Amino acid sequence: MNATASPTYSFADLRRQQAFMRLWAARLTGTAAQQMLMVAVGWHMYELTGSAWDLGLVGLYQFAPALLLALYAGHVVDRHHRGRILAACLAVQGLVALVLLAAVMWPAGAADSRGLLLGLSLVLGAVRAFQMPAQQSLTPLLVPPAMLPRAMAFSSAGQQAAVIGGPALGGLLFVAGMGVVYGASLLLFALACVLALLLRYAHTPPARESVTAATLLAGVRFIWQRKPVLGAVSLDLFAVLLGGAVALLPIFAKDILHTGAWGLGLLRSAPAAGALLMSIWLTRTPIERRVGRTLLLAVGVFGLCMVVFGLSTSFWLSLAALAVSGAADMVNVVIRQTLVQLETPDAMRGRVSAVNGIFIGASNQLGEFESGATAALLGPVGSVVAGGMGTVAVALAWFRLFPALAQRDRLSAPPAPR
């Protein structure tokens, strides 16, 4: 092959690649720490109270501050260095892990209480209001637009590897005690914080802009005016709000599938295992055609998997159902996130990502509360099965409610007519 045909890379390209890999490593370690922390908090709470309602409250207490701060957080992210914001968020979560470590090591156990877990859940929710838009809006700064779908899939592969490894490692470390899990989370948060502080990219502070209702709601208006984007983010909201079962996994592990903390770790990791395999596939063969239809079908498959999981009394069938649900959800994540980032100018990415974060937070943290509340009324099996059926219904309804999304062929926007 002629040497001139080989691609050439400038020093700037090399620095962008290095920065992207640092971000990837920071997300990997930070996500592993978050997952270990949340597995520990969920098991900790259930050991203390044995209440599905309290497990739901952990999610609600994380969602409430994230919702209240989201729009302001997006404004902050668009004005300041996103890498430093990410580092600060990771540092605060490390402090939460430190407090919990001190609580379980307290000689008399006085600080080891339900109120402490709920109070720290408020802190975690507030921090993640800033972390999510900062983290999501960094990737488009570090890769060219043509490579964004692959970069999103590659980032998701690393994140899902952490979601697998974090809970699985946390479940194993429970053998040595809950304090060991909190201590390991603290070390991983510290490493992720250092990696985030090392991020370098061209940052030009925008002109001073006062905080007004118009600036805070700019991301909301942007999404509302773009129906394919609105359809994609609202689909994720309702699908995971109804179909999520994460908050109930301690109940399924202990009372239905009859496993211990190790089984809970595997159940938490199973969706990520499927998601990891799917993200590796999407890194090599990104979805290029019929993206809207593929997105809606993937959400429908996710709902069906939740029905199977809810009805299963076999540990291995439950793991398989969760793994397939994770693969289907990864298709949803990559298409949705790439669509949002490609259609958003950089000056708006923080605020748009913050609004997207509200939808994601509602589908995750509020979904945990919904699962706990419905489980208190219908039982855990009834809650998961009803939620899965509701998710399938939402996917079918979105074909009709958002035809622009269902008919979307490619991730990039079609050229405007002349």
XYZ file of C-alpha atoms in Angstrom:
418
model
C 0.000 0.000 0.000
C 1.205 3.462 -0.818
C 2.396 5.280 2.284
C 0.472 8.356 1.270
C -2.781 6.421 1.667
C -2.214 5.941 5.385
C -4.129 8.341 7.637
C -2.137 11.088 9.314
C -2.809 12.451 12.769
C -1.905 15.848 14.084
C -0.690 16.555 17.611
C -4.105 18.031 18.353
C -5.794 14.781 17.239
C -3.491 12.782 19.501
C -4.272 15.016 22.481
C -8.017 14.653 21.837
C -7.651 10.862 21.740
C -5.697 10.892 24.998
C -8.308 13.117 26.619
C -11.116 10.833 25.424
C -9.356 7.781 26.899
C -8.880 9.607 30.213
C -12.585 10.401 30.221
C -13.339 6.774 29.382
C -11.161 5.564 32.265
C -12.721 8.096 34.670
C -16.225 6.928 33.695
C -15.167 3.288 34.047
C -13.811 3.660 37.586
C -16.435 6.184 38.676
C -19.307 4.004 37.464
C -17.841 0.925 39.149
C -17.633 2.893 42.397
C -21.226 4.151 42.035
C -22.546 0.670 41.367
C -20.710 -0.820 44.335
C -21.984 1.995 46.516
C -25.603 1.561 45.428
C -25.523 -2.230 45.868
C -24.168 -1.682 49.376
C -26.737 1.004 50.220
C -29.628 -1.155 48.953
C -28.499 -4.222 50.904
C -27.689 -2.050 53.908
C -31.180 -0.540 53.941
C -32.930 -3.895 53.499
C -30.835 -5.406 56.304
C -31.851 -2.511 58.572
C -35.566 -2.330 57.813
C -36.617 -5.287 55.623
C -38.977 -2.867 53.842
C -39.674 -2.580 50.106
C -41.025 0.915 50.819
C -37.670 2.010 52.241
C -35.851 0.615 49.215
C -38.126 2.775 47.074
C -37.435 5.797 49.264
C -33.707 5.519 48.536
C -34.520 6.102 44.862
C -36.980 8.896 45.603
C -34.498 10.718 47.829
C -31.950 10.642 45.015
C -34.434 11.791 42.403
C -35.885 14.791 44.256
C -32.706 16.948 44.470
C -31.636 15.864 40.982
C -34.963 17.149 39.633
C -34.810 20.445 41.538
C -31.217 21.216 40.538
C -31.152 19.845 36.990
C -31.882 23.031 35.022
C -29.463 25.118 37.079
C -26.846 22.379 36.756
C -27.153 22.487 32.961
C -26.569 26.250 33.009
C -23.454 25.768 35.181
C -22.087 23.029 32.910
C -22.438 25.247 29.819
C -20.448 28.031 31.511
C -17.632 26.196 33.307
C -14.949 23.578 32.660
C -16.839 20.303 32.437
C -13.893 18.140 33.475
C -13.514 19.990 36.763
C -17.232 19.753 37.455
C -17.038 15.997 36.890
C -14.039 15.733 39.233
C -15.849 17.653 41.979
C -18.897 15.374 41.684
C -16.735 12.258 41.995
C -14.961 13.729 45.032
C -18.256 14.365 46.852
C -19.420 10.801 46.197
C -16.120 9.601 47.634
C -16.886 11.572 50.793
C -20.302 9.869 50.987
C -18.576 6.476 50.817
C -16.213 7.637 53.576
C -19.126 8.643 55.831
C -20.817 5.276 55.295
C -17.550 3.479 55.989
C -17.275 5.358 59.287
C -20.923 4.540 60.066
C -20.533 0.771 59.739
C -17.243 0.828 61.635
C -18.735 2.893 64.504
C -18.316 0.812 67.649
C -21.840 1.230 68.997
C -23.542 1.457 65.584
C -25.214 4.722 66.592
C -24.652 6.344 63.205
C -25.732 3.239 61.288
C -29.334 4.205 60.634
C -32.106 4.476 58.104
C -32.049 8.277 58.411
C -28.362 8.449 57.527
C -28.864 6.358 54.385
C -31.758 8.540 53.261
C -29.864 11.757 54.018
C -26.840 10.647 52.025
C -29.160 9.614 49.195
C -30.174 13.288 48.988
C -26.496 14.231 48.638
C -25.951 11.653 45.896
C -28.972 12.930 43.981
C -27.772 16.541 44.179
C -24.296 15.607 42.969
C -25.538 13.566 40.027
C -27.632 16.511 38.847
C -24.297 18.095 37.892
C -22.365 14.956 36.997
C -24.657 13.631 34.291
C -24.759 16.728 32.005
C -21.031 17.377 32.519
C -20.140 13.796 31.664
C -22.463 13.456 28.685
C -21.462 16.762 27.091
C -17.717 16.049 27.302
C -17.594 13.279 24.692
C -18.672 15.450 21.685
C -15.824 17.854 22.557
C -13.248 15.083 22.251
C -14.308 13.207 19.086
C -15.371 14.377 15.596
C -19.110 14.165 14.785
C -18.613 11.318 12.270
C -17.127 9.147 15.008
C -19.683 10.027 17.690
C -21.917 6.909 17.315
C -18.897 4.622 17.701
C -17.530 6.738 20.573
C -20.889 6.560 22.358
C -20.980 2.788 21.931
C -17.365 2.453 23.111
C -18.076 4.665 26.136
C -21.137 2.586 26.901
C -19.064 -0.608 26.638
C -16.700 0.689 29.311
C -19.568 1.892 31.461
C -21.381 -1.427 31.223
C -18.181 -3.309 32.050
C -18.076 -1.217 35.217
C -21.756 -1.891 35.901
C -20.957 -5.603 35.667
C -17.749 -5.497 37.660
C -18.947 -3.063 40.328
C -21.923 -5.029 41.691
C -20.200 -8.395 41.201
C -17.113 -7.219 43.088
C -19.319 -5.562 45.696
C -21.220 -8.818 46.226
C -17.954 -10.716 46.695
C -16.551 -8.098 49.065
C -19.653 -8.410 51.243
C -18.094 -11.654 52.483
C -15.424 -9.533 54.187
C -17.982 -7.046 55.507
C -19.976 -4.042 54.371
C -17.186 -1.682 55.413
C -14.861 -3.297 52.856
C -17.366 -2.492 50.094
C -17.610 1.142 51.158
C -13.804 1.356 51.421
C -13.312 -0.048 47.902
C -15.860 2.455 46.558
C -13.931 5.280 48.221
C -10.665 4.249 46.539
C -12.289 3.991 43.109
C -13.944 7.407 43.465
C -10.542 8.897 44.349
C -8.938 7.374 41.227
C -11.793 8.574 38.993
C -11.495 12.085 40.456
C -7.774 12.249 39.629
C -8.398 11.078 36.049
C -11.111 13.713 35.584
C -8.784 16.447 36.857
C -6.246 15.443 34.184
C -8.736 16.062 31.342
C -7.534 18.752 28.926
C -9.575 20.289 26.131
C -10.013 23.725 24.598
C -12.373 25.614 26.896
C -13.395 29.173 26.133
C -15.651 30.616 28.848
C -18.832 32.008 27.268
C -19.884 35.607 27.651
C -21.372 36.357 31.054
C -25.042 35.421 31.079
C -27.381 36.065 33.965
C -29.471 33.214 35.320
C -33.027 33.787 34.129
C -36.034 31.605 33.477
C -35.289 31.860 29.745
C -31.710 30.596 30.102
C -32.687 27.807 32.493
C -35.528 26.627 30.237
C -33.542 26.857 26.996
C -32.848 23.112 27.043
C -36.540 22.340 27.575
C -37.534 24.497 24.595
C -34.826 22.943 22.445
C -36.063 19.392 23.074
C -39.750 20.337 22.787
C -39.187 21.818 19.316
C -37.462 18.656 18.017
C -40.071 15.907 18.070
C -37.727 12.953 17.328
C -35.559 13.973 20.299
C -38.614 14.530 22.502
C -39.984 11.141 21.515
C -36.693 9.372 22.242
C -36.107 10.857 25.699
C -39.753 10.549 26.794
C -39.823 6.931 25.593
C -36.901 6.144 27.893
C -38.640 7.950 30.746
C -41.845 5.914 30.597
C -40.223 2.609 29.612
C -37.728 2.431 32.464
C -40.101 4.146 34.920
C -42.550 1.309 34.382
C -40.208 -1.548 33.555
C -37.298 -1.018 35.962
C -36.870 -3.581 38.708
C -33.527 -2.599 40.210
C -34.923 -1.447 43.559
C -36.666 -4.802 44.048
C -33.648 -6.984 43.300
C -32.780 -7.435 47.001
C -36.290 -8.861 47.521
C -36.041 -11.183 44.502
C -32.548 -12.294 45.536
C -33.456 -13.044 49.153
C -37.120 -14.066 49.185
C -37.960 -15.382 45.678
C -34.741 -16.751 44.183
C -33.277 -17.588 47.624
C -29.718 -16.350 47.122
C -27.562 -14.124 49.275
C -25.548 -10.984 48.611
C -23.540 -12.802 45.930
C -26.770 -13.515 44.018
C -27.829 -9.888 44.321
C -24.499 -8.836 42.837
C -24.986 -11.175 39.864
C -28.563 -10.004 39.334
C -27.419 -6.369 39.355
C -24.653 -7.261 36.887
C -26.756 -9.311 34.453
C -28.343 -6.376 32.557
C -24.915 -4.817 32.209
C -23.479 -8.078 30.854
C -26.025 -8.051 28.036
C -25.491 -4.339 27.526
C -21.723 -4.810 27.323
C -21.986 -7.434 24.597
C -24.420 -5.266 22.662
C -22.238 -2.152 23.023
C -19.212 -4.065 21.698
C -21.318 -5.121 18.723
C -22.503 -1.550 18.140
C -18.918 -0.255 18.337
C -18.001 -2.516 15.407
C -21.291 -2.295 13.482
C -23.171 0.902 14.385
C -26.855 1.167 13.537
C -27.105 3.287 10.388
C -30.617 2.709 8.999
C -34.157 2.546 10.461
C -32.899 3.909 13.770
C -36.337 5.068 14.968
C -38.050 1.736 14.379
C -35.100 -0.095 15.938
C -35.299 2.114 19.029
C -39.010 1.423 19.573
C -38.655 -2.325 19.018
C -35.735 -2.479 21.462
C -37.866 -0.876 24.187
C -40.627 -3.397 23.506
C -38.163 -6.280 23.928
C -36.998 -4.705 27.203
C -40.573 -4.765 28.510
C -41.090 -8.409 27.550
C -37.891 -9.348 29.384
C -39.215 -7.709 32.536
C -42.378 -9.817 32.319
C -40.266 -12.982 32.067
C -38.073 -11.902 34.975
C -41.081 -11.124 37.166
C -42.650 -14.555 36.555
C -39.427 -16.553 36.865
C -38.581 -18.625 39.932
C -35.334 -19.887 38.384
C -32.177 -17.946 39.213
C -30.586 -18.729 35.831
C -33.693 -17.830 33.823
C -33.878 -14.574 35.770
C -30.236 -13.821 34.937
C -30.890 -14.540 31.242
C -33.978 -12.315 31.144
C -32.066 -9.460 32.774
C -29.134 -9.914 30.377
C -31.377 -9.688 27.302
C -33.119 -6.669 28.804
C -29.727 -4.996 29.178
C -28.849 -5.664 25.540
C -32.155 -4.179 24.391
C -31.725 -1.168 26.646
C -28.222 -0.555 25.257
C -29.698 -0.153 21.769
C -32.042 2.436 23.260
C -29.191 4.236 25.073
C -26.815 4.488 22.113
C -29.465 5.639 19.634
C -30.995 8.140 22.062
C -27.751 9.665 23.314
C -26.217 9.936 19.847
C -29.384 11.490 18.452
C -29.463 14.099 21.231
C -25.773 15.015 20.943
C -25.738 15.217 17.133
C -28.707 17.586 17.072
C -27.458 19.859 19.877
C -24.912 22.712 19.419
C -22.064 22.700 21.952
C -23.226 25.924 23.638
C -26.479 24.138 24.548
C -25.195 20.655 25.371
C -25.063 21.166 29.130
C -28.648 22.384 29.368
C -29.996 19.806 26.923
C -28.090 17.031 28.721
C -29.529 18.304 32.010
C -33.077 17.972 30.674
C -32.193 14.553 29.325
C -30.827 13.796 32.789
C -34.203 14.678 34.316
C -35.814 12.046 32.110
C -33.107 9.492 32.918
C -33.246 10.300 36.624
C -37.011 10.007 36.653
C -36.826 6.661 34.884
C -34.192 5.356 37.304
C -34.565 6.930 40.756
C -38.296 7.689 40.510
C -38.730 4.290 38.903
C -37.175 2.726 42.008
C -39.747 4.512 44.158
C -42.542 3.406 41.835
C -41.315 -0.185 42.049
C -41.214 -0.068 45.831
C -44.651 1.536 46.084
C -46.358 -0.872 43.667
C -44.584 -3.831 45.287
C -46.104 -2.780 48.611
C -49.547 -2.988 46.944
C -49.174 -5.808 44.388
C -46.170 -7.702 45.715
C -42.804 -7.746 43.934
C -43.890 -10.174 41.204
C -47.057 -8.234 40.389
C -45.123 -4.974 40.339
C -42.496 -6.192 37.837
C -44.969 -8.006 35.542
C -47.365 -5.036 35.401
C -44.466 -2.681 34.724
C -43.128 -4.836 31.903
C -46.537 -4.981 30.232
C -46.825 -1.206 30.599
C -43.457 -0.770 28.883
C -44.587 -2.816 25.880
C -47.743 -0.703 25.682
C -45.694 2.514 25.730
C -43.435 1.294 22.902
C -46.469 0.487 20.766
C -48.115 3.833 21.568
C -44.994 5.802 20.569
C -45.250 4.466 16.983
C -48.427 6.511 16.710
C -47.667 9.455 18.986
C -44.219 10.217 17.505
C -44.306 9.274 13.804
C -41.241 11.454 13.114
C -39.255 9.242 15.488
C -40.713 5.959 14.238
C -39.930 6.940 10.642
C -36.436 8.308 11.395
C -34.025 6.470 9.106
C -30.585 7.814 10.139
C -29.105 9.319 13.277
C -27.909 12.452 11.486
C -30.637 14.927 10.653
C -31.801 14.939 7.028
C -30.725 17.978 5.015
C -33.129 20.875 5.090
C -35.090 21.359 1.851
C -34.029 24.285 -0.297
